[in-house]
Short mmCIF file of C-alpha atoms and ligand atoms in Angstrom, two decimals:
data_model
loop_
_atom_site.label_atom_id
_atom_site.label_comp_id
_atom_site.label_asym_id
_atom_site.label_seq_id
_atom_site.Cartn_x
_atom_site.Cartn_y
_atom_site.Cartn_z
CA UNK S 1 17.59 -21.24 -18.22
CA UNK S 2 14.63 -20.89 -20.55
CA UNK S 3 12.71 -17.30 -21.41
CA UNK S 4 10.26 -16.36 -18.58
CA UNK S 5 7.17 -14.24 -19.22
CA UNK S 6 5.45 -13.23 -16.42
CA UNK S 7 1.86 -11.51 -16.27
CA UNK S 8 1.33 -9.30 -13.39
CA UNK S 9 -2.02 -8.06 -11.99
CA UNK S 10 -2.23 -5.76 -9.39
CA UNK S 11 -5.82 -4.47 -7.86
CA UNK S 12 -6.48 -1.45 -9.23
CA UNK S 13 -5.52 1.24 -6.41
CA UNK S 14 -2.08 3.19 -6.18
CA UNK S 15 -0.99 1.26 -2.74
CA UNK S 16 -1.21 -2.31 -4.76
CA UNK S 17 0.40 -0.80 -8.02
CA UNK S 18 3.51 0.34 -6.78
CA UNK S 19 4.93 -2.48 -5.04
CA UNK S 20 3.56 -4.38 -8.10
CA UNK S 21 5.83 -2.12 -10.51
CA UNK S 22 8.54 -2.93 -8.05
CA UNK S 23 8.53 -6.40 -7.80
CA UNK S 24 8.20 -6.34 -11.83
CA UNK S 25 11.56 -4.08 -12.24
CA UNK S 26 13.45 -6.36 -10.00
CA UNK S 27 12.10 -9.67 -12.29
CA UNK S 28 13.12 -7.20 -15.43
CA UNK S 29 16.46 -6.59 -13.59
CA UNK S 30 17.49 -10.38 -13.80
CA UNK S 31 15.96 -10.68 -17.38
CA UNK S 32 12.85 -11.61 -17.07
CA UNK S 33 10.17 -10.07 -19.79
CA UNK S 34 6.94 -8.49 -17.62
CA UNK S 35 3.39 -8.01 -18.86
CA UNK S 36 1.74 -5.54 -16.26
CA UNK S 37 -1.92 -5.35 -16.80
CA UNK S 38 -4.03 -2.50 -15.38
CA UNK S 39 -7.35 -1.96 -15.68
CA UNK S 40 -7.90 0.74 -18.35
CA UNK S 41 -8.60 3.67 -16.34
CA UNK S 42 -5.61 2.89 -13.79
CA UNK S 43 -3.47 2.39 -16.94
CA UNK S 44 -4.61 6.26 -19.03
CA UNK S 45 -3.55 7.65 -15.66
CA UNK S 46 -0.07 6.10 -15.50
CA UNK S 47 0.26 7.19 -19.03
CA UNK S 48 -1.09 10.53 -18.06
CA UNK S 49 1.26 10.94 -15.28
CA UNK S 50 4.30 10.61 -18.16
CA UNK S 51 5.63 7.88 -16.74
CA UNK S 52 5.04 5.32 -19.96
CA UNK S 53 4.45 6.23 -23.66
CA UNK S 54 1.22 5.38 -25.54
CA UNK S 55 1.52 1.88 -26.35
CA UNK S 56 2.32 1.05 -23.10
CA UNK S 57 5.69 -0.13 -24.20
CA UNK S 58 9.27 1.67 -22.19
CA UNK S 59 11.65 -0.96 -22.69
CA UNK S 60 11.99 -4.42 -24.44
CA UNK S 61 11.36 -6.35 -21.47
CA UNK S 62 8.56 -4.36 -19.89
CA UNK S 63 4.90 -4.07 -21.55
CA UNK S 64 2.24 -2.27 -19.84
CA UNK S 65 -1.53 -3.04 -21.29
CA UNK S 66 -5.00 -2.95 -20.03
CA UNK S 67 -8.06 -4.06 -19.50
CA UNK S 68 -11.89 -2.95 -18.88
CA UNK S 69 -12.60 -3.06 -15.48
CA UNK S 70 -16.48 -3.38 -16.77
CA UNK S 71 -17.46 0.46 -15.29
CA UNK S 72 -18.25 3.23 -17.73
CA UNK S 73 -15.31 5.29 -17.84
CA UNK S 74 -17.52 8.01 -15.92
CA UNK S 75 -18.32 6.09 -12.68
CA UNK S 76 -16.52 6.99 -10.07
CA UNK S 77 -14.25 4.09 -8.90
CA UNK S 78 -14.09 4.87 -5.34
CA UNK S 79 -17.16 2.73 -4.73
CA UNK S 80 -15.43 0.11 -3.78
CA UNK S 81 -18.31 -2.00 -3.62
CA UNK S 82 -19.49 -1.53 -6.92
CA UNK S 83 -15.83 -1.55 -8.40
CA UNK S 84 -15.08 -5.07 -6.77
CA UNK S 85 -18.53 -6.61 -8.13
CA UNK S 86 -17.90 -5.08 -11.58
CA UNK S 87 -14.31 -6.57 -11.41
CA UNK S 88 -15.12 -9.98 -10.53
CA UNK S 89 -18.14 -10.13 -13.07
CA UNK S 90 -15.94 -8.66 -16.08
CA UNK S 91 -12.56 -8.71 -15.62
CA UNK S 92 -11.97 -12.85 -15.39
CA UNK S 93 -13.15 -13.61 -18.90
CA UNK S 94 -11.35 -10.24 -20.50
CA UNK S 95 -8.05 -11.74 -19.01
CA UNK S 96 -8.14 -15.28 -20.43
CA UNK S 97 -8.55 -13.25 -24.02
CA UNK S 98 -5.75 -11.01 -22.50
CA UNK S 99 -3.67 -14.31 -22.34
CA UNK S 100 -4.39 -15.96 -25.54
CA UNK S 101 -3.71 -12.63 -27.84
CA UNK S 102 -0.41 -12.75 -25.74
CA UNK S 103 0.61 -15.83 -26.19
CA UNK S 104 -0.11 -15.39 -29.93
CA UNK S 105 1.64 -12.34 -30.98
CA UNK S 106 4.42 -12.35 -28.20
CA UNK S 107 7.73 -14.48 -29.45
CA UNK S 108 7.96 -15.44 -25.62
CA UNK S 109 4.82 -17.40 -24.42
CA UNK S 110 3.51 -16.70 -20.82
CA UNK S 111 5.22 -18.80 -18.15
CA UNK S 112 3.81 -17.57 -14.77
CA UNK S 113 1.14 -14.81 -13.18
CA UNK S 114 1.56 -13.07 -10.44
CA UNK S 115 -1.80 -12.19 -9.44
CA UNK S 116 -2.33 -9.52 -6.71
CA UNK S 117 -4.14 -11.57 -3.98
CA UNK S 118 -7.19 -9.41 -3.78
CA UNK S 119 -7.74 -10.50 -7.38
CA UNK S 120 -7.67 -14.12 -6.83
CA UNK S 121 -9.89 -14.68 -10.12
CA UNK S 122 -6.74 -14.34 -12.08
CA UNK S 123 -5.06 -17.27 -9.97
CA UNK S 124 -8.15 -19.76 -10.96
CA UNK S 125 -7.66 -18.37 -14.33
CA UNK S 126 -3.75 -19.38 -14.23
CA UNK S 127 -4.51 -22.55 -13.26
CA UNK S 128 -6.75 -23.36 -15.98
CA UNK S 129 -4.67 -22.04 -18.89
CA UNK S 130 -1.67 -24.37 -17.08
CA UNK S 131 0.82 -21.37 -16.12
CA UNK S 132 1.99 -21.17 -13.19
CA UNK S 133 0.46 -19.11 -10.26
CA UNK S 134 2.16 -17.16 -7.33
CA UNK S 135 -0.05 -14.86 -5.41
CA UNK S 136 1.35 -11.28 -4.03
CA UNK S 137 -0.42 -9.47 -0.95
CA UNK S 138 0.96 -6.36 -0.63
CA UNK S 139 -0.01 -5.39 3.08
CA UNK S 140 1.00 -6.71 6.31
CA UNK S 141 1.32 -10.44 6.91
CA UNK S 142 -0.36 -9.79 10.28
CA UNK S 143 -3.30 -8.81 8.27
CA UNK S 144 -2.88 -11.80 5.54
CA UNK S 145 -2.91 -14.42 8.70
CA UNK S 146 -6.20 -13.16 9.90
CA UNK S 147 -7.52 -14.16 6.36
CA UNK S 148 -5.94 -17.31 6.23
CA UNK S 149 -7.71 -18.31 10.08
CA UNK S 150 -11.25 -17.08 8.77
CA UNK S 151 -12.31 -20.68 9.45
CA UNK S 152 -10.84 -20.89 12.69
CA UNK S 153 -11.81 -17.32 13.83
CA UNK S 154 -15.09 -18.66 13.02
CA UNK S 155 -15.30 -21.36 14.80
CA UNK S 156 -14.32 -19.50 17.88
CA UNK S 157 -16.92 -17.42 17.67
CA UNK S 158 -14.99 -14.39 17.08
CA UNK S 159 -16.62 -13.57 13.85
CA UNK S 160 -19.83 -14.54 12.19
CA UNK S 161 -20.13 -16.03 8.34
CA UNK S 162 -20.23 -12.91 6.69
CA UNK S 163 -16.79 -11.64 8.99
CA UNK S 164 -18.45 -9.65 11.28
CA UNK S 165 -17.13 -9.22 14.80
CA UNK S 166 -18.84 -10.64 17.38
CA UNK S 167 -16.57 -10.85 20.40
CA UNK S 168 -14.32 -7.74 20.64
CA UNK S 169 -11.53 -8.86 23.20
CA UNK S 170 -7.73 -9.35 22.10
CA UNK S 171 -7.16 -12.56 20.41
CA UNK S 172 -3.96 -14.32 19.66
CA UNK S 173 -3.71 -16.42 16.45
CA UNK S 174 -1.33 -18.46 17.46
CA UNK S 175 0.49 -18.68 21.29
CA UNK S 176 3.59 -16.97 19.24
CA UNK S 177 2.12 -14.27 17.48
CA UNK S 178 1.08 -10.72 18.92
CA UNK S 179 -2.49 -10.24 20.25
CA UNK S 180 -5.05 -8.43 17.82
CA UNK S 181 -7.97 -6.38 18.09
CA UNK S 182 -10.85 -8.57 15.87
CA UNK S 183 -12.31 -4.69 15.45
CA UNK S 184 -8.54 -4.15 13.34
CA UNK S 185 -9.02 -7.11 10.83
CA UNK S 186 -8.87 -5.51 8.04
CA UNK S 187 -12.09 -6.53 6.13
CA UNK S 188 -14.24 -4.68 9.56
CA UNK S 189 -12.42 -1.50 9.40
CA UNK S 190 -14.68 0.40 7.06
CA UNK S 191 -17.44 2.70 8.07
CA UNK S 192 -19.74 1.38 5.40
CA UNK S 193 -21.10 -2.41 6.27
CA UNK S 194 -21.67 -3.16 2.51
CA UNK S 195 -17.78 -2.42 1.71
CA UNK S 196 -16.98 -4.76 4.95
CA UNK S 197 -19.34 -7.29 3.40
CA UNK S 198 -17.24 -7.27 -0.18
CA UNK S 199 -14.00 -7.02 1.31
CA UNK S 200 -15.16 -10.20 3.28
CA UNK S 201 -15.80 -11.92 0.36
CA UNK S 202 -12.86 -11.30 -1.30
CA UNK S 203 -10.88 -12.45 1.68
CA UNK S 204 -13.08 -16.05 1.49
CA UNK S 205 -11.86 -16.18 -2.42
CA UNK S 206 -8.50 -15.13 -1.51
CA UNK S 207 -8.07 -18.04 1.04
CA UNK S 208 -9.35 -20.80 -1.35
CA UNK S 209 -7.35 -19.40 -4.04
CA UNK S 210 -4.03 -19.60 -2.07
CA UNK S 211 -4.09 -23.17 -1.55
CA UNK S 212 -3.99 -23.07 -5.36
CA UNK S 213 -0.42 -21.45 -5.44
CA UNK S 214 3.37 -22.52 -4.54
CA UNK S 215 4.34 -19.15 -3.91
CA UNK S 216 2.50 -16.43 -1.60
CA UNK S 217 5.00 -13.41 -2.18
CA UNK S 218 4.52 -10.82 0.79
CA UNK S 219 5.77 -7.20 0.77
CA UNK S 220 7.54 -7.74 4.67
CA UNK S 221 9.89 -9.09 6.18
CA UNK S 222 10.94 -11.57 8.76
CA UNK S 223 12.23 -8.75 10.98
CA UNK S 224 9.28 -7.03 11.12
CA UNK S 225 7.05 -9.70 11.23
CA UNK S 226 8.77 -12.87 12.69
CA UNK S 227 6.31 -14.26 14.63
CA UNK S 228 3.66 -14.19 11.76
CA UNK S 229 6.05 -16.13 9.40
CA UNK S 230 7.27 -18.95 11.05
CA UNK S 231 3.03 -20.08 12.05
CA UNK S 232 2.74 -19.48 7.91
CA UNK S 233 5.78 -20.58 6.37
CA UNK S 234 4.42 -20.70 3.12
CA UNK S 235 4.05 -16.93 2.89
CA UNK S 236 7.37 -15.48 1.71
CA UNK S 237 8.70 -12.00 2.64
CA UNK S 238 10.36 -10.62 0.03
CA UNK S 239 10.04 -6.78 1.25
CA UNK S 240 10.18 -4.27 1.29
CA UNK S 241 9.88 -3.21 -2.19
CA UNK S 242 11.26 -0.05 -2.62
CA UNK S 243 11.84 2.40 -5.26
CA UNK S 244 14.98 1.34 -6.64
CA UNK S 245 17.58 3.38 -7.67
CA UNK S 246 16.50 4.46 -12.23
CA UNK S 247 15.88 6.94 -13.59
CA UNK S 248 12.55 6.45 -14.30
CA UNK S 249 11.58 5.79 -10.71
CA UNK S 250 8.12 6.95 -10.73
CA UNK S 251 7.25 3.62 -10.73
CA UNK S 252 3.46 3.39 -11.38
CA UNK S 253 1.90 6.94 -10.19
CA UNK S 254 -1.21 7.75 -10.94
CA UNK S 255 -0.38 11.62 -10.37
CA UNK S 256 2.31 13.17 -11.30
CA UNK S 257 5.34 14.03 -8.42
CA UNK S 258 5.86 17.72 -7.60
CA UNK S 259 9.50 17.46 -7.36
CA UNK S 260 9.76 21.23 -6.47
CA UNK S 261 9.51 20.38 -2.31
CA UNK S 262 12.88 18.48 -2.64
CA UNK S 263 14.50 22.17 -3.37
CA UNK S 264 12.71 23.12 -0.59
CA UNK S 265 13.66 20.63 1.72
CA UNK S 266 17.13 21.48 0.60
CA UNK S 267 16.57 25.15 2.47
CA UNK S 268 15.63 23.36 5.63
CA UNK S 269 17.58 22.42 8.98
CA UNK S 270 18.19 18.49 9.42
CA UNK S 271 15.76 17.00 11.25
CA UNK S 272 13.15 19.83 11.10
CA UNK S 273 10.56 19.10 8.64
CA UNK S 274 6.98 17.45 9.47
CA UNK S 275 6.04 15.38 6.20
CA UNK S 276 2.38 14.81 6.26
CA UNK S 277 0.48 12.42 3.43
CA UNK S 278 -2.40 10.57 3.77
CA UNK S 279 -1.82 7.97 0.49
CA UNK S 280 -3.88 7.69 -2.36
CA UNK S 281 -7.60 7.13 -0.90
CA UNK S 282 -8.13 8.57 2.35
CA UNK S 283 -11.16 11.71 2.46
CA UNK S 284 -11.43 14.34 4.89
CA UNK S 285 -14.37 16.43 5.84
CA UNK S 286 -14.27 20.35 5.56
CA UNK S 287 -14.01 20.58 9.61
CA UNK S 288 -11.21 17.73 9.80
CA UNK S 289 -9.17 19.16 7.18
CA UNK S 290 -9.22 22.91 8.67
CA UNK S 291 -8.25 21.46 12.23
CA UNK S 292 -5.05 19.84 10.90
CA UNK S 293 -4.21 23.14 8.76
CA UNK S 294 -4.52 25.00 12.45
CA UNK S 295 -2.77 22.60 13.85
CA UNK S 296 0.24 22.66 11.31
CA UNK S 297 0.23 26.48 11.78
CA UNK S 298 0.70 26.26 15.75
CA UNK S 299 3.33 23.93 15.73
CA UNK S 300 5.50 26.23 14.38
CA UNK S 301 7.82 24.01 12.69
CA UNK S 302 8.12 23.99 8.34
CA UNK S 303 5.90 21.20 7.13
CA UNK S 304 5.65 19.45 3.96
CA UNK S 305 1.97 18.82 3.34
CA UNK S 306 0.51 16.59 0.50
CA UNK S 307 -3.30 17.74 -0.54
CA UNK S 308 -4.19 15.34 -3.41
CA UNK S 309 -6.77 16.45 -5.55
CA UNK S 310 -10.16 15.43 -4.31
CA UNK S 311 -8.46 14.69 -0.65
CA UNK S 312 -11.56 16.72 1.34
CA UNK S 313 -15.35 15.24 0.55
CA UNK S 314 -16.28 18.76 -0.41
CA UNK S 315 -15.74 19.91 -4.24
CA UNK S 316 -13.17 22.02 -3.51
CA UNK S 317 -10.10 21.64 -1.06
CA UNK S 318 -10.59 24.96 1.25
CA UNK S 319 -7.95 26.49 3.11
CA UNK S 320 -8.89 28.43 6.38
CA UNK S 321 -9.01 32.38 5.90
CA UNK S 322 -5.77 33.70 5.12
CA UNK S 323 -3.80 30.23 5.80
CA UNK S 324 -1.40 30.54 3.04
CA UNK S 325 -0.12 34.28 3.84
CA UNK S 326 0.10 33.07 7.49
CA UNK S 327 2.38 30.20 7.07
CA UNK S 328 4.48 31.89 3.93
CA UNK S 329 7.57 29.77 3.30
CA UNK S 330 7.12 27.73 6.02
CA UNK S 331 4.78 25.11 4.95
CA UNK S 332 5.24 23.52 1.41
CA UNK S 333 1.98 22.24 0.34
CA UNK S 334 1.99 19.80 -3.26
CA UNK S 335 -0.54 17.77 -4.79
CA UNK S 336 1.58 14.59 -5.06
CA UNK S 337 5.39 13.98 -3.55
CA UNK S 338 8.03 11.94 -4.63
CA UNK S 339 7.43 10.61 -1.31
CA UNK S 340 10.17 7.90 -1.00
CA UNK S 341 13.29 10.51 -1.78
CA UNK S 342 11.14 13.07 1.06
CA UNK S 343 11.10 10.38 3.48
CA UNK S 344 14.71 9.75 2.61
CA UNK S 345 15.49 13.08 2.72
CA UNK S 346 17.71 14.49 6.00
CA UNK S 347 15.49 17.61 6.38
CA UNK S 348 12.59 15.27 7.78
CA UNK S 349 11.83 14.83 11.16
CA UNK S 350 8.67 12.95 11.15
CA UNK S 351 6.10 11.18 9.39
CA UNK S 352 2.37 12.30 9.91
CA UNK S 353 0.77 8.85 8.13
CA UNK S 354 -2.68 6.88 7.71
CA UNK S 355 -0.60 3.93 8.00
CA UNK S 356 -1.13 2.91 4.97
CA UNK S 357 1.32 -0.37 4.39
CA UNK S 358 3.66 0.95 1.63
CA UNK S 359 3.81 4.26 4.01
CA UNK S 360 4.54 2.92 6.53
CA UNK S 361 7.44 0.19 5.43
CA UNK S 362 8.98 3.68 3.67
CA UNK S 363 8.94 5.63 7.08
CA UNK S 364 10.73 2.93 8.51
CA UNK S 365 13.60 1.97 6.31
CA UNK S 366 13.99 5.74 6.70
CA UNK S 367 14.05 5.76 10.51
CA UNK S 368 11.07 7.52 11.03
CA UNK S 369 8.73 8.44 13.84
CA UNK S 370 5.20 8.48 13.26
CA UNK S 371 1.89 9.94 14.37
CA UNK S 372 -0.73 7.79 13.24
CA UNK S 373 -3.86 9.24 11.73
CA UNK S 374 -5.25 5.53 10.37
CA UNK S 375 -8.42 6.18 7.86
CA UNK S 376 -9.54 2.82 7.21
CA UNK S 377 -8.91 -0.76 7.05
CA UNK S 378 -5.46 -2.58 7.82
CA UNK S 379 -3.85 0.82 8.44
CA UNK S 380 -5.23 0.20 12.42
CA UNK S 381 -3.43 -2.84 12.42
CA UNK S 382 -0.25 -1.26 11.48
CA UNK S 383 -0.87 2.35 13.14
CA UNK S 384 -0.60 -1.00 16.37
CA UNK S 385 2.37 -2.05 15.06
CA UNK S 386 3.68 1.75 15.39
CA UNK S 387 2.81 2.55 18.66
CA UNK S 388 2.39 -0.89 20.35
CA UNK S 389 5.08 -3.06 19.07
CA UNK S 390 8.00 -0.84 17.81
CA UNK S 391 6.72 2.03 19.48
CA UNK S 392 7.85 4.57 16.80
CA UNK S 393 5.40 7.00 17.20
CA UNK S 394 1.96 7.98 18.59
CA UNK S 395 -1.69 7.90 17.55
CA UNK S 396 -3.80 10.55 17.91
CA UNK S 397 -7.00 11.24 19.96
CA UNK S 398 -10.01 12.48 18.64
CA UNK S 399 -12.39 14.76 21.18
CA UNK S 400 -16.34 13.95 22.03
CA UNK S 401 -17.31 15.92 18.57
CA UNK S 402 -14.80 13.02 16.62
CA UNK S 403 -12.62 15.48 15.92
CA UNK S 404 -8.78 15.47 15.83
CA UNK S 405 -8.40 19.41 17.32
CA UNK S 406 -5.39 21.30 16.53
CA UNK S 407 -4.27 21.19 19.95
CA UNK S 408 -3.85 17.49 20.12
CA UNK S 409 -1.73 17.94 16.89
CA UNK S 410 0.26 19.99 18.63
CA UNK S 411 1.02 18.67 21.21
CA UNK S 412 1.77 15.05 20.00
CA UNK S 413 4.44 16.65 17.82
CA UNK S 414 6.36 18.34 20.30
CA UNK S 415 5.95 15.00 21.95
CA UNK S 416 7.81 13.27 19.26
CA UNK S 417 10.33 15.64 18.36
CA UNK S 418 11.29 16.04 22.56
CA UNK S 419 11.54 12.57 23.16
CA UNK S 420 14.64 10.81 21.61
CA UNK S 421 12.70 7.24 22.05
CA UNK S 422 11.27 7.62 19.08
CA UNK S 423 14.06 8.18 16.63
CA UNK S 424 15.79 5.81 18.57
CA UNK S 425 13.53 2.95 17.90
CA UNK S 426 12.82 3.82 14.48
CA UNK S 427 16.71 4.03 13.36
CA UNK S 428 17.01 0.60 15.41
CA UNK S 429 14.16 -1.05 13.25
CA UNK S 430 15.57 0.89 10.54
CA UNK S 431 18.69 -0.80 10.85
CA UNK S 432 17.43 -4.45 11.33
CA UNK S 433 15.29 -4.27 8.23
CA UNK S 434 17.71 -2.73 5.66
CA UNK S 435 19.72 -6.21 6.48
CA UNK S 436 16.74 -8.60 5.39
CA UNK S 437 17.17 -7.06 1.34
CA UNK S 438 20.77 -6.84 2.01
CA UNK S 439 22.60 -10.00 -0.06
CA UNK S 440 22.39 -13.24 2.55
CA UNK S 441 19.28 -11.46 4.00
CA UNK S 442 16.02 -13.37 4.10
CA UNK S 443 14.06 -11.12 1.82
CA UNK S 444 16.36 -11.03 -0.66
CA UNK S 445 17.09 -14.95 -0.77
CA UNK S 446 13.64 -15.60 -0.99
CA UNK S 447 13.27 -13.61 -4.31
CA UNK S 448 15.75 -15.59 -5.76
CA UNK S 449 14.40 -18.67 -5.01
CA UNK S 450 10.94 -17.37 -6.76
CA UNK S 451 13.25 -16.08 -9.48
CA UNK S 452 14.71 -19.97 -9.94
CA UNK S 453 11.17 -21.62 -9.65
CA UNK S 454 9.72 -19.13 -12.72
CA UNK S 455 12.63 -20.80 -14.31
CA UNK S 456 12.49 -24.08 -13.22
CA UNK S 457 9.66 -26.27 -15.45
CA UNK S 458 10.88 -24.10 -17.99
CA UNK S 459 14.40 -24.99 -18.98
N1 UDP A 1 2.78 8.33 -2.38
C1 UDP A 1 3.57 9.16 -3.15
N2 UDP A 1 3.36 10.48 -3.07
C2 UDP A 1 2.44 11.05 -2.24
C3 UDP A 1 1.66 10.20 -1.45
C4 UDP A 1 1.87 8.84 -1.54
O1 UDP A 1 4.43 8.71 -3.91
O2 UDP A 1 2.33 12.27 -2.23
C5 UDP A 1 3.01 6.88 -2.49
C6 UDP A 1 3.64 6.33 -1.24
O3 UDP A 1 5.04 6.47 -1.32
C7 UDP A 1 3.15 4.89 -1.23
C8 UDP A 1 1.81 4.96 -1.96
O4 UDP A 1 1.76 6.22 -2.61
O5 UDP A 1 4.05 4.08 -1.96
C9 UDP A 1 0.62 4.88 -1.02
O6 UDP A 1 0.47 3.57 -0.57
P1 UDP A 1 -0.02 3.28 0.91
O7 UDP A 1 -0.08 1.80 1.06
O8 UDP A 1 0.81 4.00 1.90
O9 UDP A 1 -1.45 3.94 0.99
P2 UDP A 1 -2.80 3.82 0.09
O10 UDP A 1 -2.68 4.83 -0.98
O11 UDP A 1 -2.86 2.42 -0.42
O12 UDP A 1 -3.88 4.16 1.06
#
């Protein structure tokens, strides 16, 4: 087999990066060399977090460089909006110079990109340099499916041109495959119509860029998603990507871990601990945030409670009067967890989650219930998957103010830690998914096959 060289471009937010770094390890694992390119900002904090030195450089077969998103370093990237227009403007013509300086001071020339599928710019731009595309979406394939029957869901009347909803009953995309709310496609599920209007157009390039590519890698799996595979067989599961087992495992972060709660979790009974983490993007008013700290504090069980910086909408995160005294050692509060050895930890009972993808494929190779707390966008499609389909856990109501009180936290834990269905469940699914990255499993045969076809046209 020849040298492979393969670029990889994530979108620039922590839930796309990670599995990104993951899927790049296991390439770097069989030999392959790996470019990762972040934007700049996304790449300082990386650095920042310790995880890589300067140059972006950690190991002979893994480079990690950059590129201007097209934002002054100032703005504030969680405009969405204005980050995706910037992105699409800029970052297309910064990548084909990205390529070319590559390909002339690298001894092993570009062979494929693996562009992340919300970026789907860098797959046109494959195609015209003449390297090989393959596409990755790193949510659910339930999600992916709705974007791939945009035409269709249109033509049903389901949703107008520019994606929004106009008939909101259950639909079924194909007689096989579960019913959906059209409200939990994952373009509608913002509160602000101008970031449903982007994230609709990005689904439109995503589609036409996929018929571009062999390969439409998919962080699932066949056992979570069956149904969804065989009406698109040519998306291929190849999940889920998990931190493997290196030193260097923080894969990726953009802030660094606070490995003190694993000593913590050490002092705790098995099967005692509430884990709560909300991923990398989700914002909380002042009122919200309070009502979960009361609710934490009346459930009277230790808790493990990531607050990432700039997690409330106010300037300040603000603890209720006295909070900390009152729950002592009992509640372990850090600013960013190693969250896949927590989960994996025996101390922890349960999984309070926005459902974010990644989250939630870590909660369940761990056997985890969940109560769903979904913030935004496909994380209401899998907080369905939860409670609907594998029925692993429980959402949570919120009262006539829109609130989520401290009572209903409360009382939906002792739910799930009384009733042995969940567990039960989740160490079933548990069990069912470990076997698809397993050797002979369908996961991990797929990678191989991708492995083989960067190879291929190359030898
Ligand atoms: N994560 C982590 N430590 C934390 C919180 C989150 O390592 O304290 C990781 C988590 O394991 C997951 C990722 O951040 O891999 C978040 O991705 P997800 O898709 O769940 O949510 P997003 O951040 O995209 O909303």
């Amino acid at each position: 087999m020849g040298k492979s060289h393969v670029l990889v471009i994530p979108f620039p937010a922590q839930g796309h990066v990670i599995p990104m770094m993951e899927l790049s390890q296991r390439l770097i694992e069989q030999g392959v060399k790996v470019t990762f390119v972040n934007t700049e900002v996304i790449h300082n904090k990386i650095v920042t977090s310790n995880w890589i030195n300067k140059d972006g450089v950690d190991d002979d077969l893994r480079h990690m460089v950059s590129i201007p998103d097209g934002l002054d370093p100032c703005e504030d990237r969680n405009d969405i909006v204005k980050l995706a227009k910037s992105i699409s403007q800029n970052m297309p013509g910064k990548f084909e110079e990205l390529i070319e300086s590559v390909d002339k001071e690298d001894d092993t020339k570009i062979t494929c990109i693996i562009a992340d599928f919300n970026m789907a710019w860098a797959i046109r731009v494959a195609k015209k340099k003449g390297i090989k595309p393959a596409a990755f979406w790193s949510a659910s394939v339930i999600t992916l499916a709705s974007v791939l029957s945009v035409e269709k869901l249109i033509d049903d009347g389901i949703i107008n041109e520019k994606g929004m909803v106009l008939k909101d009953e259950m639909i079924r995309l194909s007689d096989s495959m579960l019913p959906m709310k059209p409200t939990n496609m994952f373009w509608v599920c913002f509160e602000d119509p101008a970031l449903s209007e982007v994230a609709f157009q990005i689904v439109l390039a995503a589609k036409q860029a996929s018929e571009l590519t062999e390969w439409v890698l998919c962080n699932s799996t066949t056992e979570l998603e069956a149904a969804t595979f065989s009406m698109y067989p040519q998306l291929s599961p190849i999940g889920p990507l998990l931190a493997s087992n290196r030193l260097a495992d923080q894969t990726g972060h953009f802030w660094k871990e606070d490995t003190t709660c694993l000593a913590w979790l050490d002092q705790q009974p098995a099967c005692s601990v509430i884990y709560i983490a909300f991923g990398s993007f989700t914002l909380f008013n002042q009122n919200q945030f309070e009502e979960l700290a009361f609710g934490l504090e009346l459930s009277n069980k230790p808790f493990l409670w990531v607050v990432r910086p700039g997690m409330t909408k106010e300037t300040a995160t603000i603890f209720p009067d006295g909070y900390m005294e009152r729950i002592g050692s009992r509640g372990k509060i850090v600013s960013w967890a190693p969250q896949q050895k927590v989960l994996a930890h025996p101390s922890v009972a349960c999984f309070v989650s926005h459902c974010g993808w990644n989250s939630t494929l870590e909660g369940v190779t761990n056997g985890l219930p969940f109560l769903c707390w979904p913030y935004f966008s496909d994380q209401f499609q899998d907080e369905t998957y939860i409670c609907d389909i594998w029925k692993t856990g429980l959402g949570l109501n919120k009262d006539e103010r829109g609130i989520i009180t401290r009572e209903e936290i409360k009382s939906k834990i002792e739910v799930l830690f009384n009733n042995g269905m969940f567990r039960a469940n989740a160490l079933d699914i548990k069990e069912k998914v470990a076997s698809s990255i397993a050797k002979g499993g369908c996961s991990h045969s797929n990678f191989n096959k991708f492995f083989e076809w960067i190879h291929e046209k190359d030898s």
